[in-house]
Amino acid sequence: MSRGKRRPRWDRHAIRAAVHRAGSTLSAVAREAGLEGSACRVALNRRHPAGEAALAQFLNVSPQILWPGRYPSKPASPSGSNQESTSAPSPIGEAL
C-alpha cells in the first residue's frame, strides 16, 4: 500500500474550521446560498441536503467527500442493466 497524497478527513469540526479559515461563518454561507441562517449548522449534525450543498460549494468539494456516510457509493449494477446510461457520473471517481 502506497503512502501517496492523503485526503483530509472531514468531520464537523474540520468543516467549521475550514469555513472560518476562509473568512466566513456557517450562517453567512447559508444566507449567501439563500437559506435560513441555521441550515449549515444543522447540516453538520444531521442530513440537510441544501445546507450540505451550500457548504460543499463554499469549500469547493462535493458533498460526497464531506459526508461519505450520507452519500454511500452506488454498488456496481449487474451487466446488461440499462441504468448506467441514466445515472450521472460520480464526482468521487475524479478525486481518485
PDB file of C-alpha atoms in Angstrom:
ATOM      1  CA  MET A   1       0.000   0.000   0.000  1.00  0.00           C
ATOM      2  CA  SER A   2       1.463   3.333  -1.009  1.00  0.00           C
ATOM      3  CA  ARG A   3       1.525   6.390   1.188  1.00  0.00           C
ATOM      4  CA  GLY A   4       0.557   8.849  -1.531  1.00  0.00           C
ATOM      5  CA  LYS A   5      -1.379  12.032  -1.139  1.00  0.00           C
ATOM      6  CA  ARG A   6      -3.885  11.650   1.691  1.00  0.00           C
ATOM      7  CA  ARG A   7      -7.360  13.110   1.569  1.00  0.00           C
ATOM      8  CA  PRO A   8      -8.321  15.216   4.554  1.00  0.00           C
ATOM      9  CA  ARG A   9     -10.821  13.665   6.917  1.00  0.00           C
ATOM     10  CA  TRP A  10     -13.829  15.900   7.177  1.00  0.00           C
ATOM     11  CA  ASP A  11     -15.726  15.931  10.429  1.00  0.00           C
ATOM     12  CA  ARG A  12     -17.992  18.707  11.646  1.00  0.00           C
ATOM     13  CA  HIS A  13     -15.113  20.432  13.421  1.00  0.00           C
ATOM     14  CA  ALA A  14     -12.899  20.357  10.325  1.00  0.00           C
ATOM     15  CA  ILE A  15     -15.715  21.720   8.149  1.00  0.00           C
ATOM     16  CA  ARG A  16     -16.432  24.559  10.579  1.00  0.00           C
ATOM     17  CA  ALA A  17     -12.707  25.349  10.834  1.00  0.00           C
ATOM     18  CA  ALA A  18     -12.307  25.409   7.047  1.00  0.00           C
ATOM     19  CA  VAL A  19     -15.201  27.856   6.719  1.00  0.00           C
ATOM     20  CA  HIS A  20     -13.677  30.098   9.404  1.00  0.00           C
ATOM     21  CA  ARG A  21     -10.193  29.897   7.816  1.00  0.00           C
ATOM     22  CA  ALA A  22     -11.779  31.061   4.572  1.00  0.00           C
ATOM     23  CA  GLY A  23     -13.067  34.128   6.412  1.00  0.00           C
ATOM     24  CA  SER A  24     -16.735  33.262   6.713  1.00  0.00           C
ATOM     25  CA  THR A  25     -19.228  31.732   9.120  1.00  0.00           C
ATOM     26  CA  LEU A  26     -21.721  28.909   8.811  1.00  0.00           C
ATOM     27  CA  SER A  27     -24.592  31.391   8.997  1.00  0.00           C
ATOM     28  CA  ALA A  28     -23.097  33.587   6.289  1.00  0.00           C
ATOM     29  CA  VAL A  29     -22.576  30.605   3.969  1.00  0.00           C
ATOM     30  CA  ALA A  30     -26.204  29.589   4.465  1.00  0.00           C
ATOM     31  CA  ARG A  31     -27.549  33.095   3.881  1.00  0.00           C
ATOM     32  CA  GLU A  32     -25.403  33.576   0.760  1.00  0.00           C
ATOM     33  CA  ALA A  33     -26.966  30.382  -0.602  1.00  0.00           C
ATOM     34  CA  GLY A  34     -30.443  31.768   0.055  1.00  0.00           C
ATOM     35  CA  LEU A  35     -31.074  29.513   3.036  1.00  0.00           C
ATOM     36  CA  GLU A  36     -32.075  30.107   6.616  1.00  0.00           C
ATOM     37  CA  GLY A  37     -29.071  31.065   8.735  1.00  0.00           C
ATOM     38  CA  SER A  38     -29.093  27.784  10.672  1.00  0.00           C
ATOM     39  CA  ALA A  39     -29.091  25.490   7.608  1.00  0.00           C
ATOM     40  CA  CYS A  40     -25.330  24.853   7.571  1.00  0.00           C
ATOM     41  CA  ARG A  41     -25.180  24.309  11.335  1.00  0.00           C
ATOM     42  CA  VAL A  42     -27.949  21.740  11.009  1.00  0.00           C
ATOM     43  CA  ALA A  43     -26.095  20.047   8.126  1.00  0.00           C
ATOM     44  CA  LEU A  44     -23.081  19.470  10.369  1.00  0.00           C
ATOM     45  CA  ASN A  45     -25.137  17.275  12.685  1.00  0.00           C
ATOM     46  CA  ARG A  46     -27.802  15.648  10.525  1.00  0.00           C
ATOM     47  CA  ARG A  47     -28.959  15.305   6.942  1.00  0.00           C
ATOM     48  CA  HIS A  48     -29.873  18.674   5.393  1.00  0.00           C
ATOM     49  CA  PRO A  49     -29.301  18.485   1.615  1.00  0.00           C
ATOM     50  CA  ALA A  50     -29.488  22.233   0.975  1.00  0.00           C
ATOM     51  CA  GLY A  51     -27.105  23.051   3.833  1.00  0.00           C
ATOM     52  CA  GLU A  52     -24.740  20.283   2.757  1.00  0.00           C
ATOM     53  CA  ALA A  53     -24.738  21.583  -0.810  1.00  0.00           C
ATOM     54  CA  ALA A  54     -24.060  25.153   0.347  1.00  0.00           C
ATOM     55  CA  LEU A  55     -21.097  24.072   2.475  1.00  0.00           C
ATOM     56  CA  ALA A  56     -19.710  21.811  -0.239  1.00  0.00           C
ATOM     57  CA  GLN A  57     -19.943  24.589  -2.822  1.00  0.00           C
ATOM     58  CA  PHE A  58     -18.299  27.100  -0.480  1.00  0.00           C
ATOM     59  CA  LEU A  59     -15.440  24.674   0.266  1.00  0.00           C
ATOM     60  CA  ASN A  60     -15.195  23.643  -3.409  1.00  0.00           C
ATOM     61  CA  VAL A  61     -15.644  19.922  -2.745  1.00  0.00           C
ATOM     62  CA  SER A  62     -18.529  17.564  -3.378  1.00  0.00           C
ATOM     63  CA  PRO A  63     -20.968  16.637  -0.595  1.00  0.00           C
ATOM     64  CA  GLN A  64     -19.882  13.013  -1.111  1.00  0.00           C
ATOM     65  CA  ILE A  65     -16.380  13.935   0.028  1.00  0.00           C
ATOM     66  CA  LEU A  66     -17.568  15.838   3.102  1.00  0.00           C
ATOM     67  CA  TRP A  67     -20.136  13.231   4.175  1.00  0.00           C
ATOM     68  CA  PRO A  68     -19.272   9.835   2.675  1.00  0.00           C
ATOM     69  CA  GLY A  69     -21.587   8.111   5.171  1.00  0.00           C
ATOM     70  CA  ARG A  70     -24.555  10.153   3.976  1.00  0.00           C
ATOM     71  CA  TYR A  71     -23.763   9.520   0.316  1.00  0.00           C
ATOM     72  CA  PRO A  72     -22.716   5.875   0.038  1.00  0.00           C
ATOM     73  CA  SER A  73     -21.129   4.863  -3.215  1.00  0.00           C
ATOM     74  CA  LYS A  74     -23.508   3.023  -5.512  1.00  0.00           C
ATOM     75  CA  PRO A  75     -22.853  -0.703  -5.934  1.00  0.00           C
ATOM     76  CA  ALA A  76     -21.962  -1.836  -9.415  1.00  0.00           C
ATOM     77  CA  SER A  77     -25.070  -2.632 -11.426  1.00  0.00           C
ATOM     78  CA  PRO A  78     -25.457  -6.078 -12.977  1.00  0.00           C
ATOM     79  CA  SER A  79     -24.230  -6.383 -16.555  1.00  0.00           C
ATOM     80  CA  GLY A  80     -26.833  -5.661 -19.176  1.00  0.00           C
ATOM     81  CA  SER A  81     -28.644  -3.142 -16.999  1.00  0.00           C
ATOM     82  CA  ASN A  82     -29.929  -0.003 -18.688  1.00  0.00           C
ATOM     83  CA  GLN A  83     -29.460   2.080 -15.538  1.00  0.00           C
ATOM     84  CA  GLU A  84     -25.891   3.033 -16.433  1.00  0.00           C
ATOM     85  CA  SER A  85     -26.971   5.359 -19.231  1.00  0.00           C
ATOM     86  CA  THR A  86     -29.329   7.344 -16.996  1.00  0.00           C
ATOM     87  CA  SER A  87     -27.089   7.865 -13.970  1.00  0.00           C
ATOM     88  CA  ALA A  88     -24.790  10.854 -13.658  1.00  0.00           C
ATOM     89  CA  PRO A  89     -21.039  10.246 -13.331  1.00  0.00           C
ATOM     90  CA  SER A  90     -19.763  10.149  -9.775  1.00  0.00           C
ATOM     91  CA  PRO A  91     -17.576  13.112  -8.743  1.00  0.00           C
ATOM     92  CA  ILE A  92     -15.790  10.772  -6.330  1.00  0.00           C
ATOM     93  CA  GLY A  93     -14.142   8.978  -9.243  1.00  0.00           C
ATOM     94  CA  GLU A  94     -12.465  12.217 -10.302  1.00  0.00           C
ATOM     95  CA  ALA A  95     -10.676  12.548  -6.965  1.00  0.00           C
ATOM     96  CA  LEU A  96      -9.010   9.135  -7.178  1.00  0.00           C
TER      97      LEU A  96
END
